[in-house]
Every structure is written in C-alpha cells, then in structure tokens.
C-alpha cells in the first residue's frame, strides 16, 4: 500500500467523483495500515481494527468508533456541553493573565488550548490536567511522527518521539484503567470511545496507545489554526475593529457599564465575518492532503481507470491556491472571501468541493464543529477583552513548517513575541459568557 502508484487528484469534479465512490475508494484502510505505525498498538488490537473494516457485514470497530464520535460532535447538546466546559477553562486562565508581559504567542496558544480542550473532552482526570509537561511530550511525538510511521527501529532513529508516544500511552492507559462509566465527567465522545473499546475487547494498554492517535485529531490542527486566526485578526486593525463591532452588535448583552455577556451560540450563527475569516485562514494555511485507498478497479467519472491497490492523494495546497477556482487574488488573505454576498462566492459549488481543510465525503472530519467553535469562541472573547501587540514594530505572519503527515495546518517555523493588555476603554468591564 505504501509502495504502489499514486493518483493525484486536484480537479473539483473528480474529487466529487472520489467522494461518491466511498466504498471502492476508501479512507479506512489507511487507519488499519498506518494506525499501528502511528500509535504503536499491539497486533491483537490491529486484528480488532481490521475486522470488518469497511462495514461489509455490519458495524466493525472502526465504524462503531467513527459513528460514536459523529453522534457526540454534531450540533446539539453534547457539542454545547463540551464548548461550555472549554470556555469555562479558557476564562479561568485568561482571568489570571499577566498584562504587558512578553510571551511567545504560539507557545502560549499551545498550552492554553491543550489544557482547555483536553479538560473539556476527557474531564478533570485527564493526563494533561495532572501533568502539564505532557504538552511538550505531545509535540515531540507530533514532530517525529513521519519517522515513527516508517517503523524502523523507532527507539534508535527517533528516541524522543518514541519515548513521548510511550509515556503518553501509559498515562492514558492509567486514565482508562480508572475510568468508571456512569460516574465520569468526560465528554460523550470519550464515553463512546471507551464503550467501543470495551465492546471489542481492546486492552487497556492499547486503549492508551490508541488515544495518543486521537490526540492528533484534537490538538495537532486546532492549535496552529487558532494561532494563525489570532495573528491574522490582530495584525489587521480594520479587520479587528470590524470583528469587534460584529460580535458586540450581534452576540453581546450589556447588564451594566461594567458587566457584559458573550452569547456563544448567537456568535456562531451571527458573526459571519468572523466565520469567513476562519474559513479563509484554513484556505490559506491548510496544506495537507486527503488520501484514499483503491479497494477495487474503479472507473472514475467515466474517464480514468484507477487500479486496485493504488493510492489517491488530494493535496489541499494545490486546490486552495488554484486561481481558476478562487480568482486572481488567490494568494491574498481576504477575510470576506466566504461571505455570501462576496464576488468570491461565485462558482460556490466548485469552491465547496475544492475547499477541503476538514476533508470531504464520508471521511469528513467529525470534529469540525467543535474545532470551529473552539476557534471562534476563543477569538471572539479575546478581541472583546484584550489588545495584542507585537514586540517588534510590525506584525509578522510566520511561514509554516511541515512536520507531520497527519497534520493539515502546520505550526509556524518561528514563534512570535507579543504583549497582552486590557482593551483600551474596556479596562473595568467584567466579561462573562453563556451558551445562548
């Protein structure tokens, strides 16, 4: 599978055809083939993962886990509960933020979002809550992931990443060994994962290892995305003011001159410019590739014969930077590009297919709704409450550094130093939030 021919697909029409052929052109085989290389789980777990992999005879382990995650993360009560817990953690940490101290913005974002996301997802007993040093361990693992996937003497070739994977695996093994269904404060998503692991006989050791792979979906793309969203918004004073005005007029209630409340679900529905800015951020910065395995000879769109056993790659960077799709200003960051009245939305069906930061078709990322709420809610709350200035005279939007095959939004090559201060004119305002 890793040594055969690769078909590269960049046409929106052909990508739509790939999406329609989700049985013959499937993503799940990559889970079976690469999952063990990523997490290092044992052979018994590999057999569980591979059994009925594509749901030919009803739900297998992979389909049960996927369906449980989808059900937990669709818009609704479960998603709102996770977002509420996430925001409670965010605010508790922003309340004690030191003003005018110089901080590295990516490192600060990485720590903040990791602690708050894992608390919302895994509950108070999660390993990151008990030992914040695991944050650096995760990024050691992510940084060395490409070499870990090779699976050639990992303890010698990539000792740091291999050790990080092992230590995180043990920490989550212990988490699940003390996990009590019905008494847990973890999210519905983790309850569904733990139930599937138990139903299919996955050992506690392998549960820990599998969860290290899950962390890639929770953290690896989310944190760089939020970092770049903050940089793009704060570096453009006009955009910053427009987003502040939008949030304040659509999603904030004023109880008194010193008490204001941000309504998170109104913000999600009403803050169209903020959402468009996030979408444009992903168009510019999501540079990974979607993949499919050809399970049987397939005639794609009645034109191209794809041979069984080969691999399809759908590179985001190519589609997200195609001027024939996005127009001559494709290389420019246009925060209003995704507003419905924008000229850039012409040919929207083609753009919808070419726009793939969360993948597409049957394998579209089930966590996209939570990631979007994480990014929008944090950014909205930040811009209302804080000013952010670069330590240098001008903002610098750093280039990205490709580190992991499992990542679509790569982290910055270099961190940037910034200073926080209370928003001018709002120094005495106490900000709260609710889920209305």
Short mmCIF file of C-alpha atoms in Angstrom, two decimals:
data_model
loop_
_atom_site.label_atom_id
_atom_site.label_comp_id
_atom_site.label_asym_id
_atom_site.label_seq_id
_atom_site.Cartn_x
_atom_site.Cartn_y
_atom_site.Cartn_z
CA UNK A 1 0.00 0.00 0.00
CA UNK A 2 2.86 2.38 0.76
CA UNK A 3 4.87 1.45 -2.35
CA UNK A 4 2.35 1.46 -5.20
CA UNK A 5 1.29 4.01 -7.77
CA UNK A 6 -0.21 7.27 -6.51
CA UNK A 7 -3.02 9.06 -8.34
CA UNK A 8 -3.01 12.81 -7.63
CA UNK A 9 -6.46 14.39 -7.96
CA UNK A 10 -6.91 18.17 -7.95
CA UNK A 11 -9.99 18.72 -10.13
CA UNK A 12 -13.13 19.59 -8.09
CA UNK A 13 -15.26 17.47 -10.43
CA UNK A 14 -13.01 14.45 -9.97
CA UNK A 15 -12.82 14.99 -6.22
CA UNK A 16 -16.61 14.95 -6.13
CA UNK A 17 -16.47 11.64 -8.02
CA UNK A 18 -13.99 10.27 -5.45
CA UNK A 19 -16.37 11.30 -2.66
CA UNK A 20 -19.25 9.49 -4.35
CA UNK A 21 -17.24 6.24 -4.54
CA UNK A 22 -16.58 5.94 -0.82
CA UNK A 23 -16.84 2.13 -0.78
CA UNK A 24 -14.38 1.46 -3.60
CA UNK A 25 -12.18 4.47 -2.81
CA UNK A 26 -11.97 4.24 0.95
CA UNK A 27 -10.17 6.01 3.78
CA UNK A 28 -10.49 3.28 6.41
CA UNK A 29 -7.65 1.10 5.03
CA UNK A 30 -5.25 3.89 5.96
CA UNK A 31 -6.45 3.59 9.54
CA UNK A 32 -5.58 -0.09 9.51
CA UNK A 33 -2.23 0.28 7.74
CA UNK A 34 -0.90 3.50 9.26
CA UNK A 35 -2.71 3.46 12.60
CA UNK A 36 -0.40 0.85 14.10
CA UNK A 37 2.66 2.75 12.85
CA UNK A 38 1.35 5.97 14.38
CA UNK A 39 0.28 4.68 17.79
CA UNK A 40 2.37 1.53 18.18
CA UNK A 41 -0.57 -0.56 19.43
CA UNK A 42 -0.24 -4.33 19.60
CA UNK A 43 -1.05 -6.96 16.99
CA UNK A 44 -4.21 -8.11 18.78
CA UNK A 45 -5.59 -4.57 18.51
CA UNK A 46 -4.62 -4.45 14.84
CA UNK A 47 -6.80 -7.51 14.25
CA UNK A 48 -9.70 -5.80 16.03
CA UNK A 49 -9.22 -2.66 13.93
CA UNK A 50 -9.02 -4.57 10.65
CA UNK A 51 -12.02 -6.81 11.29
CA UNK A 52 -14.96 -5.74 9.14
CA UNK A 53 -13.01 -2.57 8.45
CA UNK A 54 -15.32 -1.14 5.81
CA UNK A 55 -18.60 -2.31 7.35
CA UNK A 56 -19.28 -5.06 4.81
CA UNK A 57 -21.02 -7.19 7.44
CA UNK A 58 -22.41 -4.54 9.75
CA UNK A 59 -20.50 -2.24 12.12
CA UNK A 60 -16.92 -3.10 12.97
CA UNK A 61 -14.68 -1.41 15.50
CA UNK A 62 -13.67 1.47 13.21
CA UNK A 63 -17.21 2.22 12.07
CA UNK A 64 -18.53 1.99 15.65
CA UNK A 65 -15.89 4.44 16.91
CA UNK A 66 -16.48 6.80 13.98
CA UNK A 67 -20.26 6.74 14.36
CA UNK A 68 -19.96 7.37 18.10
CA UNK A 69 -17.73 10.38 17.54
CA UNK A 70 -20.05 11.78 14.86
CA UNK A 71 -23.08 11.42 17.15
CA UNK A 72 -21.24 13.13 20.01
CA UNK A 73 -19.99 16.06 17.96
CA UNK A 74 -22.93 17.00 15.73
CA UNK A 75 -24.53 20.35 16.62
CA UNK A 76 -26.63 19.81 19.70
CA UNK A 77 -26.49 19.39 23.46
CA UNK A 78 -23.32 17.28 23.62
CA UNK A 79 -21.37 19.73 21.48
CA UNK A 80 -22.62 22.68 23.51
CA UNK A 81 -21.67 20.95 26.76
CA UNK A 82 -18.11 20.44 25.53
CA UNK A 83 -17.87 24.03 24.32
CA UNK A 84 -19.20 25.35 27.62
CA UNK A 85 -16.59 23.40 29.60
CA UNK A 86 -13.88 24.54 27.18
CA UNK A 87 -14.86 28.20 27.63
CA UNK A 88 -15.01 27.89 31.41
CA UNK A 89 -11.42 26.69 31.35
CA UNK A 90 -10.40 29.42 28.89
CA UNK A 91 -11.85 32.20 31.04
CA UNK A 92 -10.36 30.86 34.27
CA UNK A 93 -6.92 31.12 32.69
CA UNK A 94 -7.47 34.46 30.97
CA UNK A 95 -8.64 35.92 34.29
CA UNK A 96 -5.13 35.49 35.71
CA UNK A 97 -3.24 36.52 32.58
CA UNK A 98 -0.44 38.97 33.35
CA UNK A 99 -0.70 42.18 31.34
CA UNK A 100 2.25 43.63 29.42
CA UNK A 101 4.41 40.54 29.87
CA UNK A 102 6.14 39.40 26.71
CA UNK A 103 5.03 35.91 25.65
CA UNK A 104 5.60 33.60 22.71
CA UNK A 105 2.19 33.53 21.07
CA UNK A 106 2.29 30.01 19.61
CA UNK A 107 3.65 28.51 22.83
CA UNK A 108 1.02 30.40 24.82
CA UNK A 109 -1.78 29.26 22.49
CA UNK A 110 -0.49 25.70 22.55
CA UNK A 111 -0.59 25.49 26.34
CA UNK A 112 -3.93 27.28 26.72
CA UNK A 113 -5.83 25.29 24.10
CA UNK A 114 -4.30 21.94 25.07
CA UNK A 115 -5.28 22.29 28.72
CA UNK A 116 -8.75 23.63 27.98
CA UNK A 117 -9.60 21.22 25.15
CA UNK A 118 -8.43 18.10 26.97
CA UNK A 119 -10.28 19.20 30.12
CA UNK A 120 -13.48 19.60 28.10
CA UNK A 121 -13.05 16.27 26.32
CA UNK A 122 -11.52 13.95 28.94
CA UNK A 123 -12.69 15.59 32.17
CA UNK A 124 -10.64 16.64 35.21
CA UNK A 125 -8.80 13.30 35.45
CA UNK A 126 -7.14 13.67 32.05
CA UNK A 127 -3.34 13.30 31.97
CA UNK A 128 -2.68 16.86 30.77
CA UNK A 129 -4.61 18.24 33.73
CA UNK A 130 -2.47 16.18 36.09
CA UNK A 131 0.84 16.85 34.35
CA UNK A 132 1.12 19.89 32.02
CA UNK A 133 4.58 18.63 30.97
CA UNK A 134 2.72 16.22 28.71
CA UNK A 135 2.07 19.19 26.41
CA UNK A 136 5.71 19.19 25.30
CA UNK A 137 5.62 15.38 25.04
CA UNK A 138 2.73 15.52 22.59
CA UNK A 139 4.55 17.95 20.33
CA UNK A 140 7.70 15.78 20.49
CA UNK A 141 5.52 12.93 19.25
CA UNK A 142 3.92 15.04 16.53
CA UNK A 143 7.28 16.40 15.37
CA UNK A 144 8.75 12.91 14.93
CA UNK A 145 5.62 11.29 13.54
CA UNK A 146 6.86 10.94 9.95
CA UNK A 147 9.83 8.86 11.10
CA UNK A 148 7.70 6.91 13.55
CA UNK A 149 5.45 5.93 10.63
CA UNK A 150 8.45 4.33 8.93
CA UNK A 151 8.55 1.97 11.93
CA UNK A 152 12.27 1.23 11.57
CA UNK A 153 13.97 0.90 14.97
CA UNK A 154 12.00 3.87 16.39
CA UNK A 155 13.74 3.69 19.78
CA UNK A 156 17.05 4.31 17.96
CA UNK A 157 16.03 6.51 15.00
CA UNK A 158 13.53 8.76 16.82
CA UNK A 159 14.09 8.19 20.55
CA UNK A 160 12.43 11.44 21.62
CA UNK A 161 9.21 10.90 19.68
CA UNK A 162 9.12 7.20 20.57
CA UNK A 163 9.57 7.97 24.27
CA UNK A 164 6.86 10.65 24.10
CA UNK A 165 4.44 8.18 22.48
CA UNK A 166 5.18 5.59 25.15
CA UNK A 167 4.79 7.96 28.09
CA UNK A 168 1.56 9.41 26.76
CA UNK A 169 0.27 5.91 26.08
CA UNK A 170 0.96 4.82 29.66
CA UNK A 171 -0.70 7.97 31.02
CA UNK A 172 -3.89 7.32 29.03
CA UNK A 173 -3.75 3.62 29.90
CA UNK A 174 -3.93 4.62 33.56
CA UNK A 175 -6.71 7.10 32.74
CA UNK A 176 -8.87 4.33 31.24
CA UNK A 177 -8.00 1.83 33.97
CA UNK A 178 -9.57 4.24 36.47
CA UNK A 179 -12.45 5.14 34.13
CA UNK A 180 -15.92 4.43 35.59
CA UNK A 181 -18.79 4.64 33.08
CA UNK A 182 -21.75 6.48 34.55
CA UNK A 183 -19.57 8.38 37.01
CA UNK A 184 -17.23 10.09 34.60
CA UNK A 185 -17.04 13.81 33.84
CA UNK A 186 -15.64 13.10 30.39
CA UNK A 187 -17.45 14.10 27.21
CA UNK A 188 -19.92 11.93 25.34
CA UNK A 189 -17.22 11.41 22.71
CA UNK A 190 -14.87 9.70 25.18
CA UNK A 191 -17.74 7.71 26.67
CA UNK A 192 -18.49 6.37 23.18
CA UNK A 193 -14.82 5.55 22.51
CA UNK A 194 -14.43 3.76 25.83
CA UNK A 195 -17.61 1.78 25.21
CA UNK A 196 -16.39 0.67 21.76
CA UNK A 197 -13.00 -0.31 23.17
CA UNK A 198 -14.68 -2.39 25.88
CA UNK A 199 -17.19 -3.98 23.50
CA UNK A 200 -14.44 -5.10 21.13
CA UNK A 201 -12.00 -6.27 23.79
CA UNK A 202 -9.25 -3.66 23.33
CA UNK A 203 -6.75 -3.97 26.18
CA UNK A 204 -6.16 -1.02 28.49
CA UNK A 205 -2.57 -0.78 27.22
CA UNK A 206 -3.77 -0.45 23.63
CA UNK A 207 -6.54 1.95 24.67
CA UNK A 208 -3.79 4.25 25.91
CA UNK A 209 -1.87 3.90 22.66
CA UNK A 210 -4.96 4.50 20.52
CA UNK A 211 -5.72 7.63 22.47
CA UNK A 212 -2.32 9.07 21.55
CA UNK A 213 -3.50 8.88 17.93
CA UNK A 214 -6.77 10.57 18.88
CA UNK A 215 -4.79 13.50 20.29
CA UNK A 216 -3.59 14.27 16.77
CA UNK A 217 -7.20 14.99 15.79
CA UNK A 218 -7.85 17.00 18.94
CA UNK A 219 -4.73 19.18 19.02
CA UNK A 220 -2.40 18.98 16.01
CA UNK A 221 -4.52 21.06 13.59
CA UNK A 222 -6.59 23.01 16.09
CA UNK A 223 -3.76 24.83 17.82
CA UNK A 224 -1.96 26.14 14.71
CA UNK A 225 -5.36 27.17 13.30
CA UNK A 226 -6.20 29.25 16.38
CA UNK A 227 -2.71 30.75 16.42
CA UNK A 228 -2.96 31.91 12.80
CA UNK A 229 -6.51 33.18 13.32
CA UNK A 230 -5.34 35.38 16.19
CA UNK A 231 -2.39 36.64 14.17
CA UNK A 232 -4.48 37.49 11.11
CA UNK A 233 -7.15 39.27 13.13
CA UNK A 234 -4.88 41.27 15.41
CA UNK A 235 -2.45 42.20 12.63
CA UNK A 236 -5.19 43.93 10.61
CA UNK A 237 -6.60 46.84 12.63
CA UNK A 238 -9.55 47.35 10.30
CA UNK A 239 -10.49 43.67 10.45
CA UNK A 240 -10.02 43.67 14.23
CA UNK A 241 -12.42 46.58 14.67
CA UNK A 242 -14.96 45.13 12.23
CA UNK A 243 -14.99 41.81 14.10
CA UNK A 244 -15.30 43.58 17.44
CA UNK A 245 -18.24 45.57 16.09
CA UNK A 246 -19.86 42.43 14.69
CA UNK A 247 -19.55 40.45 17.92
CA UNK A 248 -20.73 43.36 20.07
CA UNK A 249 -23.80 44.13 17.96
CA UNK A 250 -24.92 40.52 17.42
CA UNK A 251 -23.74 38.45 20.37
CA UNK A 252 -23.18 40.59 23.48
CA UNK A 253 -25.68 41.76 26.09
CA UNK A 254 -24.93 44.63 28.46
CA UNK A 255 -26.17 44.28 32.05
CA UNK A 256 -24.38 47.42 33.24
CA UNK A 257 -21.44 49.57 32.15
CA UNK A 258 -19.09 47.07 33.80
CA UNK A 259 -20.91 43.76 33.09
CA UNK A 260 -21.25 42.20 29.66
CA UNK A 261 -22.03 38.67 28.46
CA UNK A 262 -20.97 36.97 25.24
CA UNK A 263 -23.61 34.57 23.84
CA UNK A 264 -21.63 31.76 22.22
CA UNK A 265 -24.33 30.15 20.09
CA UNK A 266 -25.52 33.53 18.80
CA UNK A 267 -21.91 34.27 17.94
CA UNK A 268 -21.69 31.06 15.92
CA UNK A 269 -24.81 31.95 13.93
CA UNK A 270 -24.50 35.73 13.63
CA UNK A 271 -20.78 36.52 13.35
CA UNK A 272 -20.44 35.93 9.63
CA UNK A 273 -17.27 37.97 9.16
CA UNK A 274 -15.50 36.12 11.97
CA UNK A 275 -16.54 32.79 10.46
CA UNK A 276 -15.48 33.87 6.98
CA UNK A 277 -12.10 34.93 8.37
CA UNK A 278 -11.68 31.48 9.90
CA UNK A 279 -12.59 29.81 6.61
CA UNK A 280 -10.12 31.98 4.73
CA UNK A 281 -7.46 31.19 7.31
CA UNK A 282 -7.95 27.48 6.62
CA UNK A 283 -7.89 28.02 2.86
CA UNK A 284 -4.53 29.75 3.18
CA UNK A 285 -2.97 27.57 5.88
CA UNK A 286 -4.42 24.06 5.47
CA UNK A 287 -1.71 22.48 3.34
CA UNK A 288 -2.10 18.75 3.93
CA UNK A 289 -3.55 16.09 1.64
CA UNK A 290 -6.54 13.80 1.75
CA UNK A 291 -5.95 10.16 0.84
CA UNK A 292 -7.98 7.17 -0.33
CA UNK A 293 -7.10 3.53 -0.99
CA UNK A 294 -8.41 1.95 -4.20
CA UNK A 295 -10.09 -1.25 -2.98
CA UNK A 296 -11.20 -2.37 -6.45
CA UNK A 297 -10.70 -1.32 -10.05
CA UNK A 298 -12.78 1.83 -10.45
CA UNK A 299 -13.64 3.97 -13.46
CA UNK A 300 -13.57 7.50 -12.09
CA UNK A 301 -16.10 9.86 -13.66
CA UNK A 302 -16.29 7.52 -16.67
CA UNK A 303 -12.81 8.72 -17.73
CA UNK A 304 -9.97 7.34 -15.62
CA UNK A 305 -9.32 3.74 -14.59
CA UNK A 306 -7.97 3.54 -11.06
CA UNK A 307 -6.35 0.18 -10.36
CA UNK A 308 -6.96 -1.84 -7.23
CA UNK A 309 -4.27 -1.47 -4.57
CA UNK A 310 -3.20 2.04 -5.58
CA UNK A 311 -3.46 5.27 -3.56
CA UNK A 312 -5.26 8.55 -4.29
CA UNK A 313 -3.85 11.83 -2.97
CA UNK A 314 -5.88 15.07 -2.94
CA UNK A 315 -3.49 17.88 -1.95
CA UNK A 316 -5.20 20.81 -0.26
CA UNK A 317 -2.42 23.26 -1.06
CA UNK A 318 -2.97 22.83 -4.80
CA UNK A 319 -6.75 23.21 -4.65
CA UNK A 320 -6.70 26.05 -2.13
CA UNK A 321 -4.29 28.05 -4.31
CA UNK A 322 -5.82 27.48 -7.74
CA UNK A 323 -6.64 30.86 -9.37
CA UNK A 324 -9.12 29.20 -11.74
CA UNK A 325 -11.20 28.34 -8.66
CA UNK A 326 -10.58 31.26 -6.30
CA UNK A 327 -9.72 34.09 -8.68
CA UNK A 328 -6.61 36.15 -9.41
CA UNK A 329 -6.28 37.25 -5.77
CA UNK A 330 -5.88 33.63 -4.62
CA UNK A 331 -2.55 34.39 -2.93
CA UNK A 332 -4.04 37.22 -0.85
CA UNK A 333 -5.71 36.79 2.52
CA UNK A 334 -9.26 38.08 2.04
CA UNK A 335 -11.27 37.72 5.26
CA UNK A 336 -14.55 38.45 3.46
CA UNK A 337 -14.00 35.85 0.74
CA UNK A 338 -16.58 33.44 2.18
CA UNK A 339 -19.36 35.95 2.85
CA UNK A 340 -22.39 35.07 0.75
CA UNK A 341 -22.61 38.46 -0.92
CA UNK A 342 -18.92 38.41 -1.87
CA UNK A 343 -17.91 38.09 -5.51
CA UNK A 344 -15.56 35.36 -4.32
CA UNK A 345 -18.51 33.06 -3.64
CA UNK A 346 -19.34 32.87 -7.35
CA UNK A 347 -18.97 29.28 -8.52
CA UNK A 348 -19.72 28.23 -4.94
CA UNK A 349 -20.36 24.56 -5.81
CA UNK A 350 -16.89 24.21 -7.30
CA UNK A 351 -15.37 26.06 -4.34
CA UNK A 352 -17.19 23.85 -1.85
CA UNK A 353 -15.65 20.75 -3.41
CA UNK A 354 -12.17 22.28 -3.67
CA UNK A 355 -12.25 23.58 -0.11
CA UNK A 356 -11.03 20.65 1.99
CA UNK A 357 -9.49 21.69 5.33
CA UNK A 358 -11.68 19.06 7.02
CA UNK A 359 -11.54 16.53 4.19
CA UNK A 360 -14.70 15.58 2.36
CA UNK A 361 -17.23 12.89 1.65
CA UNK A 362 -17.79 10.02 4.07
CA UNK A 363 -14.48 10.68 5.84
CA UNK A 364 -15.04 14.38 6.56
CA UNK A 365 -13.60 15.24 9.99
CA UNK A 366 -16.31 14.61 12.61
CA UNK A 367 -14.68 17.14 14.94
CA UNK A 368 -15.05 20.11 12.60
CA UNK A 369 -17.97 21.65 14.52
CA UNK A 370 -16.10 21.60 17.83
CA UNK A 371 -12.88 22.90 16.29
CA UNK A 372 -14.78 25.77 14.68
CA UNK A 373 -16.48 26.66 17.96
CA UNK A 374 -13.17 26.45 19.83
CA UNK A 375 -11.53 28.88 17.42
CA UNK A 376 -14.42 31.33 17.04
CA UNK A 377 -15.36 31.46 20.73
CA UNK A 378 -11.80 31.99 21.92
CA UNK A 379 -11.10 34.64 19.28
CA UNK A 380 -14.36 36.50 19.93
CA UNK A 381 -13.69 36.55 23.67
CA UNK A 382 -10.09 37.63 23.15
CA UNK A 383 -10.83 40.56 20.85
CA UNK A 384 -13.50 41.89 23.18
CA UNK A 385 -11.27 41.74 26.20
CA UNK A 386 -7.66 42.28 25.12
CA UNK A 387 -5.41 44.26 22.88
CA UNK A 388 -2.47 42.33 21.49
CA UNK A 389 0.67 43.96 20.10
CA UNK A 390 3.86 42.53 18.61
CA UNK A 391 7.12 43.06 20.45
CA UNK A 392 8.62 44.26 17.17
CA UNK A 393 7.37 47.33 15.36
CA UNK A 394 5.20 45.34 12.96
CA UNK A 395 3.22 42.13 12.92
CA UNK A 396 4.88 39.22 11.18
CA UNK A 397 2.82 36.26 9.95
CA UNK A 398 5.34 33.41 10.13
CA UNK A 399 5.70 30.76 7.47
CA UNK A 400 4.63 27.23 8.29
CA UNK A 401 6.85 24.25 8.92
CA UNK A 402 5.67 20.87 7.68
CA UNK A 403 6.29 18.31 10.41
CA UNK A 404 3.65 15.59 10.30
CA UNK A 405 1.88 13.66 7.57
CA UNK A 406 -1.15 13.55 9.87
CA UNK A 407 -1.41 17.34 10.07
CA UNK A 408 -3.16 19.70 7.67
CA UNK A 409 -2.43 23.05 9.36
CA UNK A 410 1.27 23.06 10.11
CA UNK A 411 2.73 25.02 13.04
CA UNK A 412 4.82 28.17 12.44
CA UNK A 413 8.51 27.90 11.64
CA UNK A 414 9.19 30.51 14.28
CA UNK A 415 7.21 31.76 17.23
CA UNK A 416 6.44 35.47 17.61
CA UNK A 417 6.65 37.59 20.75
CA UNK A 418 3.59 39.63 21.75
CA UNK A 419 2.28 41.63 24.69
CA UNK A 420 -1.24 41.48 26.12
CA UNK A 421 -3.02 44.50 27.54
CA UNK A 422 -6.59 45.14 28.57
CA UNK A 423 -8.62 46.56 25.70
CA UNK A 424 -8.49 50.33 25.76
CA UNK A 425 -11.73 51.80 27.04
CA UNK A 426 -12.92 48.47 28.47
CA UNK A 427 -10.44 48.06 31.33
CA UNK A 428 -13.15 47.90 34.01
CA UNK A 429 -15.58 45.62 32.16
CA UNK A 430 -16.19 42.14 33.56
CA UNK A 431 -16.85 39.72 30.71
CA UNK A 432 -18.90 36.55 31.09
CA UNK A 433 -20.35 34.06 28.61
CA UNK A 434 -23.32 31.76 28.22
CA UNK A 435 -24.40 29.17 25.65
CA UNK A 436 -27.41 31.09 24.33
#
